[in-house]
Amino acid sequence: MNILKRFLYASALPVVLVAIWWATSSTSTNFFVPKPAPLVSTFVETWVGERIFSDVLPSIGRLLAGVAMAILLGVLCGLLIGSVRWLRELTEPILEFFRAIPPPVLVPVLILLLGVNDSMKVTVIVSGCIWPVLLNTIEGVRAIDSVLADSARTYGITGPARVRHLVLPSALPQIMAGIRQCLSLGLILMVISEMFASSSGLGFTIVQFQRSFAVPEMWSGIVLLGLIGVVMSFIFQWAERRVLRWYHGLREVENAA
Amino acid sequence: MKARKQVLGLAGIAGFLLLSELSSRSGLVDSRFMPPASDIVGALMGNLVHHKFWIAAGQTMQAWAIGLAISLVLGVLLGFVIGSSTVLRRLTNSTVEFLRPIPSVALIPLAVLLFGVKIESSLMLIIYASFWQIFIQVLYGVADVDNIAMQTARSYGLNSLARIRHLVFPTTLPYLMTGLRLATAVALILAVTAGLVIGSPGLGREIALAQSGGAVPEMYALAVATGLIGVGINIAMRKVERRVLSWHSSVRSEAIA
């Protein structure tokens, strides 16, 4: 009963929306308005087949590579900068400035420095996505519970063991918040780096459709980007629940008390 | 204490400028593509006395402000309406979770087809991106209203308008401010991106023009200018937040510490 109710709640609005879309678009002759059934068939025609290997998978590969590097670099530098006070004070204004630069601005800059190739696109993603991870890690490291830090010191836990058992777990909720922003930013940058100057990839293909007025194909590309975003967000939520299970449990207990 | 922090911060900026100046002058990086810092600062200063620069900056900021205002109104209204009803919240949850992760840049081709290179296409991207930031936070905030406080308000006979004014709104305000801070940053990113990729008027387009025209220091100067605008927005938002939430415990505890 409960599951049925939840299913109804989750599916009612999407069904109504699709029905409205179906009803209004079936009589419409507007060139720009997509129709549900043709959109699905165009989607399959356009993206299932050769394009997956020539455009979609390389794009996703670059995205994952960029995001993974940004997370790794961000967490490592964040741990270092967060634990050393003079380093933090020295770098803070610079980091504030770099974070505030809208990341797409880096695309033309990096095209000059690296040319138009895969490493440019991955660098765009890394240099744009690293800031939320880096700054959140710094904040997380700074906000370590002082009682815990003192206890660790009393027990003589230092060096790698301290990072592994004290610093990383304390900073993890903040780091995950940063990674969440990093993922959505990464997807945006992947598309922009391909739209701006490229001859392959998802972003390029969609702009190509738009320029040649292949409207249904363009819509199917938009849908594909949306699906990638949704899938990434679901995977992230699943991973976050696993990684931070202890944290959410702790919060629940604290709130109940 | 504060002086030490400022001195170190300034030293960090000076060190960074010196490093980039030296690495360019010494030929470590190609100075055609990565001009020395003094050239970039020079170009930036040159921009400040130019009419063109201020017009472009004004256009970017205009799109930013209008887009932000519209998404603020929409986000707050819808957030309050949907957030205060459990049924509505459950009904819309799946749709919201599906629409939110769609990257705003996926709408670029659509914006080009619908509006061309006018300010409307920037607005469409800005509103789509920043609306979700505000809407989701308001939704969380409205759901966070303390049950006992709500029952107290009811038993004192506060009508629904008074309850919103004296209970729901103050509870939501910290969440709303967080959403607004995120939205201001995202809106700037999209305002610049629209110029860069679509070519709608503003700093983004100037950067793309400078890059394709080979005016390298100029391009860097414009990128730095967008960063400075971003820093300015961040500082202003922090001021606003501190002022609006001066009664809230998160700000009060900050003042003591």
XYZ file of C-alpha atoms in Angstrom:
514
model
C 0.000 0.000 0.000
C 2.687 2.369 1.050
C 4.816 1.586 -1.991
C 1.816 1.989 -4.273
C 1.069 5.377 -2.743
C 4.622 6.514 -3.159
C 4.652 5.326 -6.736
C 1.457 7.256 -7.438
C 2.864 10.415 -5.892
C 6.071 10.112 -7.876
C 4.442 9.373 -11.217
C 1.274 11.486 -11.156
C 2.737 14.843 -12.128
C 5.124 13.530 -14.827
C 2.243 11.604 -16.415
C 0.002 14.684 -16.380
C 2.770 16.854 -17.817
C 3.520 14.419 -20.626
C -0.205 14.155 -21.360
C -0.522 17.941 -21.600
C 2.549 18.064 -23.825
C 1.102 15.334 -26.028
C -2.281 17.023 -26.317
C -0.979 20.507 -27.032
C 1.776 19.522 -29.419
C -0.271 17.113 -31.512
C -2.211 19.962 -33.112
C 0.703 22.371 -33.145
C 2.479 23.082 -36.383
C 5.200 25.121 -34.703
C 8.555 24.135 -36.096
C 10.311 24.475 -32.737
C 7.925 22.434 -30.617
C 8.943 18.782 -30.356
C 6.307 16.031 -30.288
C 6.678 13.198 -27.786
C 6.562 10.163 -30.080
C 8.807 11.512 -32.862
C 11.206 12.784 -30.187
C 11.651 9.293 -28.796
C 12.242 7.790 -32.230
C 14.631 10.602 -33.189
C 16.457 10.074 -29.926
C 16.999 6.404 -30.698
C 17.938 7.105 -34.328
C 20.351 9.885 -33.445
C 22.169 8.551 -30.437
C 21.971 4.770 -30.543
C 24.593 3.499 -32.941
C 27.843 4.973 -34.127
C 27.461 8.317 -32.341
C 27.743 6.683 -28.947
C 31.321 5.727 -29.709
C 32.315 8.781 -31.727
C 30.765 11.544 -29.604
C 28.992 10.485 -26.442
C 31.482 8.149 -24.789
C 34.560 10.336 -25.471
C 32.702 13.298 -23.955
C 31.751 11.329 -20.871
C 35.286 9.965 -20.630
C 36.740 13.480 -20.629
C 34.175 14.544 -18.060
C 35.028 11.672 -15.718
C 38.770 12.159 -16.162
C 38.473 15.878 -15.459
C 36.217 15.470 -12.465
C 38.357 12.698 -10.972
C 41.511 14.786 -11.315
C 39.780 17.839 -9.871
C 38.579 15.852 -6.847
C 41.984 14.265 -6.244
C 43.906 17.522 -6.619
C 41.326 19.507 -4.693
C 41.298 17.154 -1.728
C 45.107 16.819 -1.599
C 45.773 20.562 -1.855
C 42.858 21.246 0.475
C 44.254 18.937 3.154
C 47.637 20.641 2.880
C 46.378 24.241 2.811
C 43.756 23.567 5.454
C 46.237 22.143 7.961
C 48.943 24.795 7.589
C 47.801 28.130 8.890
C 50.337 30.473 7.271
C 49.825 28.756 3.927
C 46.084 29.253 4.262
C 46.445 32.938 5.025
C 48.958 33.369 2.228
C 46.787 31.782 -0.440
C 43.308 32.838 0.663
C 42.891 36.039 -1.398
C 44.320 34.380 -4.523
C 42.015 31.393 -4.144
C 39.025 33.674 -3.570
C 39.841 35.447 -6.803
C 40.300 32.303 -8.878
C 37.106 30.843 -7.553
C 35.213 33.974 -8.525
C 36.322 33.833 -12.177
C 33.449 32.281 -14.109
C 35.030 28.989 -15.288
C 33.837 29.238 -18.926
C 36.179 32.234 -19.293
C 39.006 29.716 -19.034
C 38.001 28.096 -22.318
C 39.464 30.769 -24.629
C 42.482 31.170 -22.335
C 43.277 27.465 -22.400
C 42.675 27.220 -26.135
C 45.527 29.705 -26.509
C 47.792 27.867 -24.107
C 47.094 24.286 -25.110
C 45.383 24.383 -28.492
C 42.144 22.609 -29.326
C 42.527 19.033 -28.148
C 41.509 16.586 -25.475
C 43.979 17.836 -22.886
C 42.567 21.364 -23.264
C 39.043 20.089 -22.614
C 40.087 18.040 -19.603
C 42.102 20.987 -18.269
C 39.068 23.251 -18.621
C 37.037 20.810 -16.540
C 39.767 20.383 -13.929
C 40.508 24.077 -13.579
C 36.845 24.930 -13.246
C 35.735 22.100 -10.960
C 38.631 22.133 -8.532
C 37.484 25.237 -6.619
C 34.389 23.920 -4.861
C 36.298 20.791 -3.801
C 39.405 22.686 -2.736
C 37.624 25.402 -0.772
C 35.224 22.987 0.892
C 38.125 20.724 1.903
C 39.966 23.677 3.409
C 36.858 24.681 5.348
C 36.245 21.097 6.449
C 39.815 20.657 7.680
C 39.645 23.956 9.535
C 36.440 23.004 11.314
C 37.766 19.799 12.911
C 36.273 19.340 16.358
C 38.894 20.626 18.786
C 38.148 17.955 21.384
C 38.723 15.252 18.788
C 41.916 16.936 17.621
C 43.204 17.165 21.204
C 42.298 13.530 21.918
C 44.145 12.439 18.790
C 47.191 14.388 19.915
C 47.076 12.879 23.414
C 46.986 9.398 21.965
C 49.975 10.254 19.837
C 48.131 9.892 16.545
C 50.119 11.916 14.021
C 51.115 11.914 10.389
C 49.247 9.704 7.922
C 47.216 8.001 10.647
C 45.921 11.393 11.768
C 44.886 12.296 8.235
C 43.291 8.893 7.689
C 41.358 8.628 10.957
C 40.735 12.213 12.017
C 41.128 14.812 9.284
C 39.539 13.034 6.335
C 36.430 11.759 8.151
C 35.799 15.144 9.794
C 36.117 16.982 6.522
C 34.202 14.419 4.475
C 30.691 15.922 4.758
C 32.078 19.242 3.504
C 34.127 17.538 0.814
C 31.057 15.707 -0.453
C 29.167 19.001 -0.652
C 32.020 20.327 -2.773
C 32.039 17.252 -5.003
C 28.345 17.706 -5.631
C 28.911 21.211 -7.010
C 31.965 19.956 -8.860
C 29.937 17.359 -10.770
C 27.292 19.721 -12.090
C 29.934 22.310 -12.960
C 31.941 19.615 -14.756
C 29.027 18.724 -16.994
C 28.515 22.386 -17.881
C 32.189 22.852 -18.685
C 32.319 19.690 -20.761
C 29.520 21.013 -22.960
C 30.954 24.519 -23.212
C 34.467 23.359 -24.055
C 32.996 21.358 -26.926
C 30.619 24.061 -28.093
C 33.257 26.735 -28.229
C 35.883 25.085 -30.374
C 35.780 21.451 -31.306
C 34.952 19.077 -34.087
C 33.486 16.241 -32.068
C 31.717 15.533 -28.825
C 28.274 16.008 -27.448
C 28.334 19.806 -27.199
C 29.650 20.166 -30.735
C 27.068 17.777 -32.175
C 24.163 19.587 -30.519
C 25.323 22.982 -31.781
C 25.765 21.443 -35.220
C 22.143 20.260 -35.181
C 20.995 23.707 -34.122
C 22.992 25.425 -36.878
C 21.557 23.137 -39.518
C 18.043 23.610 -38.082
C 17.703 19.895 -37.332
C 15.296 20.763 -34.555
C 14.110 17.276 -33.464
C 17.743 16.073 -33.350
C 18.695 19.145 -31.332
C 15.916 18.419 -28.845
C 17.082 14.821 -28.551
C 20.566 16.125 -27.718
C 19.137 18.371 -25.005
C 17.275 15.358 -23.617
C 20.476 13.298 -23.644
C 22.362 15.991 -21.721
C 19.518 16.109 -19.242
C 19.614 12.347 -18.815
C 23.364 12.411 -18.202
C 22.819 15.088 -15.550
C 20.071 13.072 -13.877
C 22.079 9.830 -13.898
C 25.118 11.597 -12.456
C 23.051 13.106 -9.689
C 21.532 9.721 -8.804
C 24.928 8.008 -8.724
C 26.266 10.790 -6.556
C 23.353 10.571 -4.117
C 23.856 6.824 -3.844
C 27.582 7.223 -3.243
C 27.026 9.996 -0.727
C 24.580 7.885 1.248
C 27.135 5.074 1.414
C 30.144 7.230 2.253
C 28.360 9.416 4.775
C 26.094 6.805 6.350
C 27.736 7.285 9.755
C 27.338 11.043 9.459
C 23.631 11.018 8.612
C 23.088 8.487 11.430
C 24.926 10.737 13.848
C 22.858 13.746 12.809
C 19.640 11.801 13.282
C 20.627 10.743 16.786
C 21.657 14.295 17.657
C 18.424 15.747 16.333
C 16.317 13.192 18.153
C 18.010 13.928 21.474
C 45.950 38.936 14.411
C 43.949 40.489 11.646
C 46.944 42.495 10.480
C 49.018 39.329 10.121
C 46.319 37.799 7.999
C 46.113 40.821 5.731
C 49.889 41.067 5.368
C 50.142 37.397 4.471
C 47.252 37.721 2.022
C 48.841 40.698 0.298
C 52.155 38.866 0.212
C 50.377 35.964 -1.463
C 48.944 38.220 -4.166
C 52.284 39.971 -4.705
C 54.111 36.643 -4.852
C 51.662 35.286 -7.373
C 51.939 38.355 -9.609
C 55.739 38.256 -9.380
C 55.833 34.564 -10.200
C 53.679 34.939 -13.309
C 55.659 38.019 -14.375
C 58.979 36.201 -14.027
C 57.866 32.963 -15.652
C 56.678 34.912 -18.662
C 59.667 37.269 -18.912
C 62.176 34.455 -18.508
C 60.563 32.485 -21.319
C 59.477 29.614 -19.091
C 56.045 29.954 -20.667
C 55.457 31.421 -24.107
C 54.840 35.125 -23.517
C 52.741 35.323 -26.688
C 50.144 33.114 -25.028
C 50.763 33.947 -21.383
C 51.770 37.599 -21.250
C 53.523 38.938 -18.130
C 51.287 40.126 -15.322
C 52.305 43.755 -15.829
C 50.977 43.664 -19.411
C 47.679 42.214 -18.231
C 47.321 44.778 -15.469
C 48.206 47.461 -18.010
C 45.512 46.253 -20.385
C 43.052 46.123 -17.510
C 43.856 49.712 -16.530
C 43.545 50.727 -20.168
C 40.110 49.123 -20.216
C 38.946 51.088 -17.218
C 39.171 54.375 -19.108
C 37.477 52.911 -22.185
C 33.829 53.429 -22.875
C 33.464 50.071 -24.578
C 34.533 48.085 -21.557
C 32.001 49.732 -19.277
C 29.203 49.207 -21.791
C 30.029 45.501 -22.049
C 30.319 45.157 -18.266
C 27.013 46.985 -17.915
C 25.319 44.613 -20.355
C 26.593 41.580 -18.487
C 25.525 42.995 -15.148
C 22.136 43.977 -16.548
C 21.419 40.426 -17.706
C 22.729 39.175 -14.354
C 20.492 41.466 -12.321
C 17.307 40.958 -14.332
C 17.767 37.184 -14.470
C 18.499 36.995 -10.773
C 15.494 39.142 -9.864
C 13.109 37.032 -11.933
C 14.413 33.751 -10.531
C 14.293 35.165 -7.004
C 10.621 36.085 -7.337
C 9.734 32.790 -9.028
C 11.796 30.689 -6.635
C 10.432 32.305 -3.499
C 6.794 32.242 -4.644
C 6.819 28.654 -5.892
C 9.007 27.533 -2.998
C 6.569 28.912 -0.424
C 3.466 27.574 -2.169
C 4.843 24.098 -2.824
C 6.845 23.903 0.383
C 3.899 24.624 2.667
C 1.775 21.780 1.314
C 2.870 18.196 1.920
C 0.749 16.909 -0.942
C 2.198 19.377 -3.436
C 5.717 18.650 -2.225
C 5.281 14.916 -2.728
C 3.634 15.385 -6.102
C 6.366 17.621 -7.462
C 9.342 15.865 -5.876
C 10.082 13.441 -8.722
C 9.673 16.115 -11.393
C 11.916 18.549 -9.533
C 14.584 15.914 -8.980
C 14.481 15.172 -12.681
C 14.559 18.744 -13.990
C 17.100 20.173 -11.566
C 20.228 18.292 -12.688
C 19.659 19.184 -16.361
C 22.629 21.411 -17.123
C 21.542 24.901 -18.119
C 23.982 24.947 -21.028
C 21.895 22.217 -22.655
C 19.423 25.031 -23.348
C 21.962 27.084 -25.320
C 20.914 25.808 -28.766
C 17.272 26.371 -27.893
C 17.997 29.894 -26.682
C 19.814 30.636 -29.939
C 16.904 29.412 -32.027
C 14.314 31.277 -29.982
C 16.047 34.579 -29.286
C 19.249 34.783 -31.328
C 22.005 36.958 -29.896
C 19.750 39.151 -27.806
C 19.730 39.596 -24.047
C 16.712 37.265 -23.786
C 18.834 34.225 -24.547
C 21.201 35.131 -21.682
C 18.179 35.647 -19.450
C 16.743 32.250 -20.294
C 19.969 30.491 -19.245
C 20.460 32.623 -16.141
C 16.894 32.150 -14.933
C 16.915 28.394 -15.502
C 20.198 27.957 -13.626
C 19.596 30.248 -10.679
C 15.917 29.435 -10.192
C 16.708 25.923 -8.943
C 19.283 27.149 -6.437
C 16.755 29.472 -4.805
C 13.702 27.236 -5.166
C 15.346 24.167 -3.563
C 16.702 26.151 -0.636
C 13.316 27.778 0.012
C 11.736 24.331 -0.148
C 14.165 23.018 2.488
C 13.656 26.125 4.590
C 9.857 25.944 4.609
C 10.066 22.258 5.551
C 12.370 23.131 8.445
C 9.743 25.070 10.423
C 9.707 23.865 14.012
C 6.602 21.828 14.756
C 6.125 23.121 18.284
C 6.534 26.715 17.170
C 3.941 26.082 14.475
C 1.465 24.616 16.951
C 2.108 27.481 19.345
C 1.400 29.972 16.584
C -1.801 28.145 15.736
C -3.045 28.048 19.308
C -2.345 31.756 19.695
C -4.691 32.212 16.781
C -2.221 33.545 14.212
C -3.876 33.345 10.817
C -2.002 31.849 7.901
C -0.668 35.194 6.689
C 0.675 36.079 10.126
C 2.158 32.601 10.471
C 4.043 33.053 7.230
C 5.188 36.526 8.236
C 6.341 35.710 11.777
C 7.267 32.045 11.648
C 7.762 30.505 8.211
C 9.568 33.458 6.667
C 12.161 33.908 9.452
C 12.837 30.164 9.454
C 13.300 30.146 5.710
C 15.438 33.276 5.513
C 18.842 31.635 6.237
C 18.110 28.999 3.596
C 16.955 31.644 1.164
C 20.174 33.615 1.690
C 22.265 30.506 0.995
C 20.274 29.895 -2.176
C 20.640 33.509 -3.214
C 24.405 33.430 -2.665
C 24.748 30.333 -4.838
C 22.415 31.862 -7.415
C 24.402 35.100 -7.709
C 27.538 33.112 -8.558
C 25.759 30.808 -10.998
C 24.009 33.744 -12.665
C 27.349 35.458 -13.302
C 28.781 32.258 -14.797
C 25.828 31.960 -17.150
C 25.805 35.671 -18.006
C 29.412 35.413 -19.164
C 28.908 32.028 -20.820
C 26.012 33.322 -22.886
C 28.223 36.050 -24.270
C 31.075 33.654 -24.870
C 29.198 30.866 -26.618
C 26.082 32.507 -28.048
C 27.518 35.962 -28.629
C 24.887 37.931 -26.768
C 26.236 41.353 -25.762
C 28.496 41.613 -22.724
C 31.925 40.765 -21.365
C 31.746 37.173 -22.598
C 31.461 38.291 -26.199
C 34.343 40.741 -25.765
C 36.500 37.883 -24.487
C 35.600 35.694 -27.460
C 36.321 38.601 -29.834
C 39.655 39.359 -28.150
C 40.647 35.719 -28.431
C 39.757 35.349 -32.087
C 41.394 38.699 -32.832
C 44.639 37.674 -31.127
C 44.516 40.481 -28.549
C 46.003 38.254 -25.867
C 46.691 40.675 -22.961
C 43.279 42.199 -23.600
C 41.653 38.773 -23.320
C 43.404 38.059 -20.042
C 42.468 41.504 -18.753
C 38.802 40.838 -19.513
C 38.983 37.431 -17.817
C 40.519 39.084 -14.760
C 37.778 41.711 -14.856
C 35.087 39.027 -14.694
C 36.936 37.517 -11.733
C 37.007 40.892 -9.986
C 33.276 41.296 -10.606
C 32.796 37.853 -9.087
C 34.830 38.775 -6.007
C 32.830 41.989 -5.684
C 29.544 40.071 -5.853
C 30.772 37.583 -3.239
C 31.819 40.318 -0.827
C 28.568 42.215 -1.321
C 26.527 39.049 -0.763
C 28.401 38.281 2.454
C 27.663 41.804 3.690
C 23.982 41.492 2.807
C 23.800 38.087 4.453
C 25.383 39.296 7.660
C 23.020 42.227 7.751
C 19.804 40.357 6.969
C 20.625 37.481 9.304
C 22.167 39.521 12.116
C 19.614 38.009 14.494
C 20.427 34.437 13.484
C 22.635 32.258 15.679
C 25.073 31.371 12.876
C 25.994 35.035 12.423
C 25.873 35.845 16.157
C 28.309 33.063 17.009
C 30.625 34.270 14.250
C 30.726 37.725 15.821
C 31.716 36.327 19.194
C 34.403 34.010 17.891
